[in-house]
PDB file of C-alpha atoms in Angstrom:
ATOM      1  CA  UNK A   1     110.044-157.441-130.245  1.00  0.00           C
ATOM      2  CA  UNK A   2     112.530-155.277-128.291  1.00  0.00           C
ATOM      3  CA  UNK A   3     113.680-153.593-131.533  1.00  0.00           C
ATOM      4  CA  UNK A   4     110.095-152.662-132.389  1.00  0.00           C
ATOM      5  CA  UNK A   5     109.579-151.153-128.922  1.00  0.00           C
ATOM      6  CA  UNK A   6     112.793-149.109-129.236  1.00  0.00           C
ATOM      7  CA  UNK A   7     111.773-147.831-132.683  1.00  0.00           C
ATOM      8  CA  UNK A   8     108.368-146.828-131.303  1.00  0.00           C
ATOM      9  CA  UNK A   9     109.998-144.980-128.393  1.00  0.00           C
ATOM     10  CA  UNK A  10     112.365-143.145-130.755  1.00  0.00           C
ATOM     11  CA  UNK A  11     109.443-142.123-132.972  1.00  0.00           C
ATOM     12  CA  UNK A  12     107.502-140.796-129.982  1.00  0.00           C
ATOM     13  CA  UNK A  13     110.538-138.885-128.721  1.00  0.00           C
ATOM     14  CA  UNK A  14     111.143-137.265-132.116  1.00  0.00           C
ATOM     15  CA  UNK A  15     107.504-136.216-132.344  1.00  0.00           C
ATOM     16  CA  UNK A  16     107.628-134.782-128.832  1.00  0.00           C
ATOM     17  CA  UNK A  17     110.777-132.818-129.645  1.00  0.00           C
ATOM     18  CA  UNK A  18     109.141-131.489-132.830  1.00  0.00           C
ATOM     19  CA  UNK A  19     106.083-130.319-130.921  1.00  0.00           C
ATOM     20  CA  UNK A  20     108.238-128.662-128.268  1.00  0.00           C
ATOM     21  CA  UNK A  21     110.251-126.872-130.950  1.00  0.00           C
ATOM     22  CA  UNK A  22     107.086-125.655-132.660  1.00  0.00           C
ATOM     23  CA  UNK A  23     105.723-124.447-129.326  1.00  0.00           C
ATOM     24  CA  UNK A  24     108.923-122.538-128.542  1.00  0.00           C
ATOM     25  CA  UNK A  25     108.891-120.934-131.990  1.00  0.00           C
ATOM     26  CA  UNK A  26     105.260-119.900-131.568  1.00  0.00           C
ATOM     27  CA  UNK A  27     106.023-118.391-128.178  1.00  0.00           C
ATOM     28  CA  UNK A  28     108.943-116.420-129.606  1.00  0.00           C
ATOM     29  CA  UNK A  29     106.799-115.167-132.484  1.00  0.00           C
ATOM     30  CA  UNK A  30     104.011-114.198-130.080  1.00  0.00           C
ATOM     31  CA  UNK A  31     106.396-112.213-127.870  1.00  0.00           C
ATOM     32  CA  UNK A  32     107.849-110.498-130.923  1.00  0.00           C
ATOM     33  CA  UNK A  33     104.396-109.466-132.113  1.00  0.00           C
ATOM     34  CA  UNK A  34     103.521-108.202-128.638  1.00  0.00           C
ATOM     35  CA  UNK A  35     106.678-106.084-128.603  1.00  0.00           C
ATOM     36  CA  UNK A  36     105.859-104.647-132.015  1.00  0.00           C
ATOM     37  CA  UNK A  37     102.325-103.861-130.912  1.00  0.00           C
ATOM     38  CA  UNK A  38     103.560-102.233-127.702  1.00  0.00           C
ATOM     39  CA  UNK A  39     106.014-100.092-129.646  1.00  0.00           C
ATOM     40  CA  UNK A  40     103.295 -98.986-132.071  1.00  0.00           C
ATOM     41  CA  UNK A  41     100.930 -98.006-129.241  1.00  0.00           C
ATOM     42  CA  UNK A  42     103.633 -96.234-127.172  1.00  0.00           C
ATOM     43  CA  UNK A  43     104.999 -94.213-130.107  1.00  0.00           C
ATOM     44  CA  UNK A  44     103.639 -90.623-129.932  1.00  0.00           C
ATOM     45  CA  UNK A  45     101.847 -89.369-133.011  1.00  0.00           C
ATOM     46  CA  UNK A  46     103.696 -87.102-135.398  1.00  0.00           C
ATOM     47  CA  UNK A  47     101.113 -84.306-134.925  1.00  0.00           C
ATOM     48  CA  UNK A  48     102.151 -83.943-131.300  1.00  0.00           C
ATOM     49  CA  UNK A  49     105.836 -83.811-132.337  1.00  0.00           C
ATOM     50  CA  UNK A  50     105.267 -80.873-134.717  1.00  0.00           C
ATOM     51  CA  UNK A  51     106.351 -77.429-133.288  1.00  0.00           C
ATOM     52  CA  UNK A  52     103.634 -75.171-132.002  1.00  0.00           C
ATOM     53  CA  UNK A  53     102.746 -72.459-134.534  1.00  0.00           C
ATOM     54  CA  UNK A  54     103.584 -68.879-133.676  1.00  0.00           C
ATOM     55  CA  UNK A  55     101.181 -66.031-133.927  1.00  0.00           C
ATOM     56  CA  UNK A  56     102.395 -65.225-137.464  1.00  0.00           C
ATOM     57  CA  UNK A  57     102.296 -68.790-138.806  1.00  0.00           C
ATOM     58  CA  UNK A  58      99.136 -69.936-136.997  1.00  0.00           C
ATOM     59  CA  UNK A  59      96.746 -69.474-139.965  1.00  0.00           C
ATOM     60  CA  UNK A  60      99.076 -71.418-142.282  1.00  0.00           C
ATOM     61  CA  UNK A  61      99.463 -74.259-139.747  1.00  0.00           C
ATOM     62  CA  UNK A  62      95.718 -74.488-139.342  1.00  0.00           C
ATOM     63  CA  UNK A  63      95.315 -74.712-143.135  1.00  0.00           C
ATOM     64  CA  UNK A  64      97.884 -77.529-143.366  1.00  0.00           C
ATOM     65  CA  UNK A  65      96.173 -79.361-140.533  1.00  0.00           C
ATOM     66  CA  UNK A  66      92.802 -79.138-142.302  1.00  0.00           C
ATOM     67  CA  UNK A  67      94.118 -80.143-145.748  1.00  0.00           C
ATOM     68  CA  UNK A  68      96.379 -83.084-144.756  1.00  0.00           C
ATOM     69  CA  UNK A  69      94.966 -86.144-142.944  1.00  0.00           C
ATOM     70  CA  UNK A  70      96.717 -87.332-139.782  1.00  0.00           C
ATOM     71  CA  UNK A  71      99.719 -89.592-140.361  1.00  0.00           C
ATOM     72  CA  UNK A  72      99.174 -91.717-137.253  1.00  0.00           C
ATOM     73  CA  UNK A  73      96.614 -93.975-138.906  1.00  0.00           C
ATOM     74  CA  UNK A  74      99.042 -94.793-141.732  1.00  0.00           C
ATOM     75  CA  UNK A  75     101.938 -95.772-139.473  1.00  0.00           C
ATOM     76  CA  UNK A  76     100.132 -97.921-136.915  1.00  0.00           C
ATOM     77  CA  UNK A  77      98.241-100.765-138.606  1.00  0.00           C
ATOM     78  CA  UNK A  78      95.159-102.101-136.847  1.00  0.00           C
ATOM     79  CA  UNK A  79      95.488-104.959-134.412  1.00  0.00           C
ATOM     80  CA  UNK A  80      93.469-107.351-136.585  1.00  0.00           C
ATOM     81  CA  UNK A  81      95.976-107.046-139.444  1.00  0.00           C
ATOM     82  CA  UNK A  82      98.862-107.734-137.068  1.00  0.00           C
ATOM     83  CA  UNK A  83      97.211-110.893-135.779  1.00  0.00           C
ATOM     84  CA  UNK A  84      96.402-112.090-139.304  1.00  0.00           C
ATOM     85  CA  UNK A  85      99.997-111.796-140.552  1.00  0.00           C
ATOM     86  CA  UNK A  86     101.542-115.278-140.986  1.00  0.00           C
ATOM     87  CA  UNK A  87     104.578-116.388-139.030  1.00  0.00           C
ATOM     88  CA  UNK A  88     107.023-117.714-141.646  1.00  0.00           C
ATOM     89  CA  UNK A  89     109.747-118.385-139.084  1.00  0.00           C
ATOM     90  CA  UNK A  90     107.828-121.166-137.315  1.00  0.00           C
ATOM     91  CA  UNK A  91     108.213-123.956-139.882  1.00  0.00           C
ATOM     92  CA  UNK A  92     111.954-123.481-140.555  1.00  0.00           C
ATOM     93  CA  UNK A  93     112.636-123.449-136.828  1.00  0.00           C
ATOM     94  CA  UNK A  94     110.720-126.695-136.378  1.00  0.00           C
ATOM     95  CA  UNK A  95     112.600-128.330-139.254  1.00  0.00           C
ATOM     96  CA  UNK A  96     115.961-127.147-137.941  1.00  0.00           C
ATOM     97  CA  UNK A  97     115.371-128.527-134.445  1.00  0.00           C
ATOM     98  CA  UNK A  98     114.160-131.957-135.585  1.00  0.00           C
ATOM     99  CA  UNK A  99     116.476-134.467-133.860  1.00  0.00           C
ATOM    100  CA  UNK A 100     118.214-137.115-135.985  1.00  0.00           C
ATOM    101  CA  UNK A 101     118.191-140.837-135.324  1.00  0.00           C
ATOM    102  CA  UNK A 102     121.003-142.324-133.194  1.00  0.00           C
ATOM    103  CA  UNK A 103     122.577-143.888-136.298  1.00  0.00           C
ATOM    104  CA  UNK A 104     122.475-140.584-138.197  1.00  0.00           C
ATOM    105  CA  UNK A 105     123.931-138.717-135.207  1.00  0.00           C
ATOM    106  CA  UNK A 106     126.806-141.215-135.036  1.00  0.00           C
ATOM    107  CA  UNK A 107     127.552-140.536-138.708  1.00  0.00           C
ATOM    108  CA  UNK A 108     127.791-136.833-137.864  1.00  0.00           C
ATOM    109  CA  UNK A 109     130.250-137.598-135.068  1.00  0.00           C
ATOM    110  CA  UNK A 110     132.560-139.390-137.499  1.00  0.00           C
ATOM    111  CA  UNK A 111     132.969-136.055-139.301  1.00  0.00           C
ATOM    112  CA  UNK A 112     132.717-133.747-136.277  1.00  0.00           C
ATOM    113  CA  UNK A 113     135.138-135.653-134.008  1.00  0.00           C
ATOM    114  CA  UNK A 114     137.509-137.519-136.370  1.00  0.00           C
ATOM    115  CA  UNK A 115     140.155-137.910-133.635  1.00  0.00           C
ATOM    116  CA  UNK A 116     137.791-139.797-131.320  1.00  0.00           C
ATOM    117  CA  UNK A 117     135.349-141.735-133.532  1.00  0.00           C
ATOM    118  CA  UNK A 118     136.974-143.993-136.125  1.00  0.00           C
ATOM    119  CA  UNK A 119     135.563-146.163-138.897  1.00  0.00           C
ATOM    120  CA  UNK A 120     138.670-148.338-139.140  1.00  0.00           C
ATOM    121  CA  UNK A 121     141.240-148.836-136.385  1.00  0.00           C
ATOM    122  CA  UNK A 122     139.359-147.867-133.218  1.00  0.00           C
ATOM    123  CA  UNK A 123     140.631-146.445-129.926  1.00  0.00           C
ATOM    124  CA  UNK A 124     138.889-146.664-126.541  1.00  0.00           C
ATOM    125  CA  UNK A 125     137.073-143.509-125.488  1.00  0.00           C
ATOM    126  CA  UNK A 126     137.512-141.500-122.320  1.00  0.00           C
ATOM    127  CA  UNK A 127     135.505-142.575-119.267  1.00  0.00           C
ATOM    128  CA  UNK A 128     132.498-140.248-118.957  1.00  0.00           C
ATOM    129  CA  UNK A 129     132.794-138.929-122.500  1.00  0.00           C
ATOM    130  CA  UNK A 130     128.993-138.790-122.721  1.00  0.00           C
ATOM    131  CA  UNK A 131     129.106-135.739-120.430  1.00  0.00           C
ATOM    132  CA  UNK A 132     131.422-133.946-122.885  1.00  0.00           C
ATOM    133  CA  UNK A 133     129.135-134.858-125.771  1.00  0.00           C
ATOM    134  CA  UNK A 134     126.048-133.656-123.883  1.00  0.00           C
ATOM    135  CA  UNK A 135     127.705-130.256-123.323  1.00  0.00           C
ATOM    136  CA  UNK A 136     128.593-129.824-126.996  1.00  0.00           C
ATOM    137  CA  UNK A 137     125.619-131.404-128.734  1.00  0.00           C
ATOM    138  CA  UNK A 138     122.255-129.563-128.901  1.00  0.00           C
ATOM    139  CA  UNK A 139     120.286-132.800-128.515  1.00  0.00           C
ATOM    140  CA  UNK A 140     118.899-134.535-125.453  1.00  0.00           C
ATOM    141  CA  UNK A 141     121.115-136.647-123.235  1.00  0.00           C
ATOM    142  CA  UNK A 142     119.063-139.740-124.048  1.00  0.00           C
ATOM    143  CA  UNK A 143     119.732-139.385-127.775  1.00  0.00           C
ATOM    144  CA  UNK A 144     123.447-138.813-127.112  1.00  0.00           C
ATOM    145  CA  UNK A 145     123.658-141.979-124.984  1.00  0.00           C
ATOM    146  CA  UNK A 146     121.899-144.066-127.628  1.00  0.00           C
ATOM    147  CA  UNK A 147     124.213-142.893-130.392  1.00  0.00           C
ATOM    148  CA  UNK A 148     127.224-143.560-128.150  1.00  0.00           C
ATOM    149  CA  UNK A 149     125.884-147.054-127.351  1.00  0.00           C
ATOM    150  CA  UNK A 150     125.749-147.837-131.071  1.00  0.00           C
ATOM    151  CA  UNK A 151     129.472-147.032-131.287  1.00  0.00           C
ATOM    152  CA  UNK A 152     130.753-148.802-128.156  1.00  0.00           C
ATOM    153  CA  UNK A 153     128.808-151.994-129.034  1.00  0.00           C
ATOM    154  CA  UNK A 154     130.620-152.362-132.358  1.00  0.00           C
ATOM    155  CA  UNK A 155     132.878-155.462-132.542  1.00  0.00           C
ATOM    156  CA  UNK A 156     135.931-153.374-133.468  1.00  0.00           C
ATOM    157  CA  UNK A 157     135.462-151.155-130.410  1.00  0.00           C
ATOM    158  CA  UNK A 158     135.048-154.154-128.081  1.00  0.00           C
ATOM    159  CA  UNK A 159     138.202-155.632-129.603  1.00  0.00           C
ATOM    160  CA  UNK A 160     140.142-152.420-128.877  1.00  0.00           C
ATOM    161  CA  UNK A 161     139.269-152.550-125.151  1.00  0.00           C
ATOM    162  CA  UNK A 162     142.428-154.272-123.905  1.00  0.00           C
ATOM    163  CA  UNK A 163     144.211-153.710-120.624  1.00  0.00           C
ATOM    164  CA  UNK A 164     146.733-150.862-120.732  1.00  0.00           C
ATOM    165  CA  UNK A 165     145.510-149.356-124.026  1.00  0.00           C
ATOM    166  CA  UNK A 166     145.329-145.553-123.958  1.00  0.00           C
ATOM    167  CA  UNK A 167     141.939-143.851-124.009  1.00  0.00           C
ATOM    168  CA  UNK A 168     141.246-140.615-125.948  1.00  0.00           C
ATOM    169  CA  UNK A 169     138.909-137.645-125.544  1.00  0.00           C
ATOM    170  CA  UNK A 170     136.960-135.839-128.277  1.00  0.00           C
ATOM    171  CA  UNK A 171     140.115-134.032-129.496  1.00  0.00           C
ATOM    172  CA  UNK A 172     142.172-137.241-129.564  1.00  0.00           C
ATOM    173  CA  UNK A 173     144.225-136.329-126.477  1.00  0.00           C
ATOM    174  CA  UNK A 174     145.231-139.074-123.998  1.00  0.00           C
ATOM    175  CA  UNK A 175     142.627-139.529-121.257  1.00  0.00           C
ATOM    176  CA  UNK A 176     143.682-142.468-119.096  1.00  0.00           C
ATOM    177  CA  UNK A 177     144.105-146.153-119.852  1.00  0.00           C
ATOM    178  CA  UNK A 178     141.861-149.208-119.963  1.00  0.00           C
ATOM    179  CA  UNK A 179     141.929-150.948-116.589  1.00  0.00           C
ATOM    180  CA  UNK A 180     141.764-154.678-115.935  1.00  0.00           C
ATOM    181  CA  UNK A 181     138.066-154.755-115.057  1.00  0.00           C
ATOM    182  CA  UNK A 182     137.004-152.952-118.245  1.00  0.00           C
ATOM    183  CA  UNK A 183     139.219-155.244-120.331  1.00  0.00           C
ATOM    184  CA  UNK A 184     137.713-158.370-118.746  1.00  0.00           C
ATOM    185  CA  UNK A 185     134.201-157.068-119.321  1.00  0.00           C
ATOM    186  CA  UNK A 186     134.984-156.403-122.995  1.00  0.00           C
ATOM    187  CA  UNK A 187     136.549-159.871-123.359  1.00  0.00           C
ATOM    188  CA  UNK A 188     133.427-161.499-121.923  1.00  0.00           C
ATOM    189  CA  UNK A 189     131.235-159.560-124.334  1.00  0.00           C
ATOM    190  CA  UNK A 190     133.490-160.567-127.224  1.00  0.00           C
ATOM    191  CA  UNK A 191     133.214-164.269-126.340  1.00  0.00           C
ATOM    192  CA  UNK A 192     129.430-163.981-125.990  1.00  0.00           C
ATOM    193  CA  UNK A 193     129.093-162.439-129.440  1.00  0.00           C
ATOM    194  CA  UNK A 194     131.288-165.158-130.951  1.00  0.00           C
ATOM    195  CA  UNK A 195     129.215-167.871-129.277  1.00  0.00           C
ATOM    196  CA  UNK A 196     125.958-166.423-130.577  1.00  0.00           C
ATOM    197  CA  UNK A 197     127.397-166.190-134.092  1.00  0.00           C
ATOM    198  CA  UNK A 198     128.539-169.823-133.912  1.00  0.00           C
ATOM    199  CA  UNK A 199     125.102-171.020-132.858  1.00  0.00           C
ATOM    200  CA  UNK A 200     123.444-169.003-135.599  1.00  0.00           C
ATOM    201  CA  UNK A 201     125.758-170.285-138.366  1.00  0.00           C
ATOM    202  CA  UNK A 202     125.795-173.961-137.215  1.00  0.00           C
ATOM    203  CA  UNK A 203     123.647-176.201-139.483  1.00  0.00           C
ATOM    204  CA  UNK A 204     120.692-177.868-137.854  1.00  0.00           C
ATOM    205  CA  UNK A 205     120.975-181.724-137.849  1.00  0.00           C
ATOM    206  CA  UNK A 206     118.433-183.506-139.982  1.00  0.00           C
ATOM    207  CA  UNK A 207     116.163-186.016-138.322  1.00  0.00           C
ATOM    208  CA  UNK A 208     116.911-189.634-139.256  1.00  0.00           C
ATOM    209  CA  UNK A 209     114.034-191.638-140.727  1.00  0.00           C
ATOM    210  CA  UNK A 210     112.452-193.986-138.236  1.00  0.00           C
ATOM    211  CA  UNK A 211     113.242-197.676-138.752  1.00  0.00           C
ATOM    212  CA  UNK A 212     110.247-199.906-139.205  1.00  0.00           C
ATOM    213  CA  UNK A 213     110.002-202.877-136.878  1.00  0.00           C
ATOM    214  CA  UNK A 214     109.208-206.212-138.561  1.00  0.00           C
ATOM    215  CA  UNK A 215     105.782-207.724-138.107  1.00  0.00           C
ATOM    216  CA  UNK A 216     106.312-211.438-137.282  1.00  0.00           C
ATOM    217  CA  UNK A 217     102.623-212.319-136.966  1.00  0.00           C
ATOM    218  CA  UNK A 218     101.732-211.335-140.497  1.00  0.00           C
ATOM    219  CA  UNK A 219     104.703-213.254-141.897  1.00  0.00           C
ATOM    220  CA  UNK A 220     103.615-216.427-140.091  1.00  0.00           C
ATOM    221  CA  UNK A 221     100.085-216.082-141.407  1.00  0.00           C
ATOM    222  CA  UNK A 222     101.401-215.692-144.905  1.00  0.00           C
ATOM    223  CA  UNK A 223     103.698-218.745-144.599  1.00  0.00           C
ATOM    224  CA  UNK A 224     100.874-221.146-143.593  1.00  0.00           C
ATOM    225  CA  UNK A 225      98.743-220.901-146.776  1.00  0.00           C
ATOM    226  CA  UNK A 226     101.889-221.107-148.890  1.00  0.00           C
ATOM    227  CA  UNK A 227     102.779-224.480-147.325  1.00  0.00           C
ATOM    228  CA  UNK A 228      99.214-225.781-147.863  1.00  0.00           C
ATOM    229  CA  UNK A 229      99.267-224.755-151.489  1.00  0.00           C
ATOM    230  CA  UNK A 230     102.594-226.502-152.061  1.00  0.00           C
ATOM    231  CA  UNK A 231     101.263-229.672-150.447  1.00  0.00           C
ATOM    232  CA  UNK A 232      98.119-229.621-152.605  1.00  0.00           C
ATOM    233  CA  UNK A 233     100.096-229.066-155.710  1.00  0.00           C
ATOM    234  CA  UNK A 234     102.189-232.343-155.242  1.00  0.00           C
ATOM    235  CA  UNK A 235     100.904-235.362-157.325  1.00  0.00           C
ATOM    236  CA  UNK A 236      99.593-238.503-155.405  1.00  0.00           C
ATOM    237  CA  UNK A 237     101.470-241.797-155.699  1.00  0.00           C
ATOM    238  CA  UNK A 238      99.830-245.195-156.533  1.00  0.00           C
ATOM    239  CA  UNK A 239     100.032-246.383-152.956  1.00  0.00           C
ATOM    240  CA  UNK A 240      98.259-243.283-151.733  1.00  0.00           C
ATOM    241  CA  UNK A 241      95.554-243.748-154.349  1.00  0.00           C
ATOM    242  CA  UNK A 242      95.028-247.430-153.327  1.00  0.00           C
ATOM    243  CA  UNK A 243      94.815-246.489-149.662  1.00  0.00           C
ATOM    244  CA  UNK A 244      92.235-243.912-150.509  1.00  0.00           C
ATOM    245  CA  UNK A 245      90.115-246.468-152.432  1.00  0.00           C
ATOM    246  CA  UNK A 246      90.318-248.994-149.587  1.00  0.00           C
ATOM    247  CA  UNK A 247      89.163-246.395-147.105  1.00  0.00           C
ATOM    248  CA  UNK A 248      86.198-245.589-149.315  1.00  0.00           C
ATOM    249  CA  UNK A 249      85.147-249.279-149.616  1.00  0.00           C
ATOM    250  CA  UNK A 250      85.581-249.901-145.898  1.00  0.00           C
ATOM    251  CA  UNK A 251      83.460-246.897-145.138  1.00  0.00           C
ATOM    252  CA  UNK A 252      80.612-248.305-147.268  1.00  0.00           C
TER     253      UNK A 252
END
């Protein structure tokens, strides 16, 4: 759930940055067009720049003025045409200022700062290095912190945070050492990650089948008719037959 919320926030931030970039490009284009329009209106016409004709050349100048149309209309286009001209620089500017994702920005740092960000053997970074990154990177501080969090939460970086190990800046120069508190914090995080991995990989115990308790009542009921059947199945002796006949006669 938290990952979905973070992805939604990143998407909204990228869209907001895109809209801001488009707005800035439109403002720059609008100011440029206003400057062009102001220059066209302030420029004096070429007829006024021409030298005044003398008394000898006045008839010839009047003839040229009547034959040739004024040049001012050709040089200054109407305002409607200026407003209708497209602004091709808006879309490239918006594409160029589109911020990358934190993961993509971290990939760029591997190439841009090879002495600070490592893919193999990792070294601890300088304390407060996010300020240096914010000064050099053109992106927002929030995006810089997220990309940096992706790097410092890697298991190899947490493993490198041991007491006394030298820290480095963006150029790879020494920038202090890891203190005891930072090393203990990294060790606690390392043990937590190992514990979570152990719980995730441990197999879940299967439930044992429930043992059925015997039913003594039913067994007793079943034993009684069996005994009666066995008794009925035994053959009668002669004495038993005689006793039975005597009982019949006595009853009569």
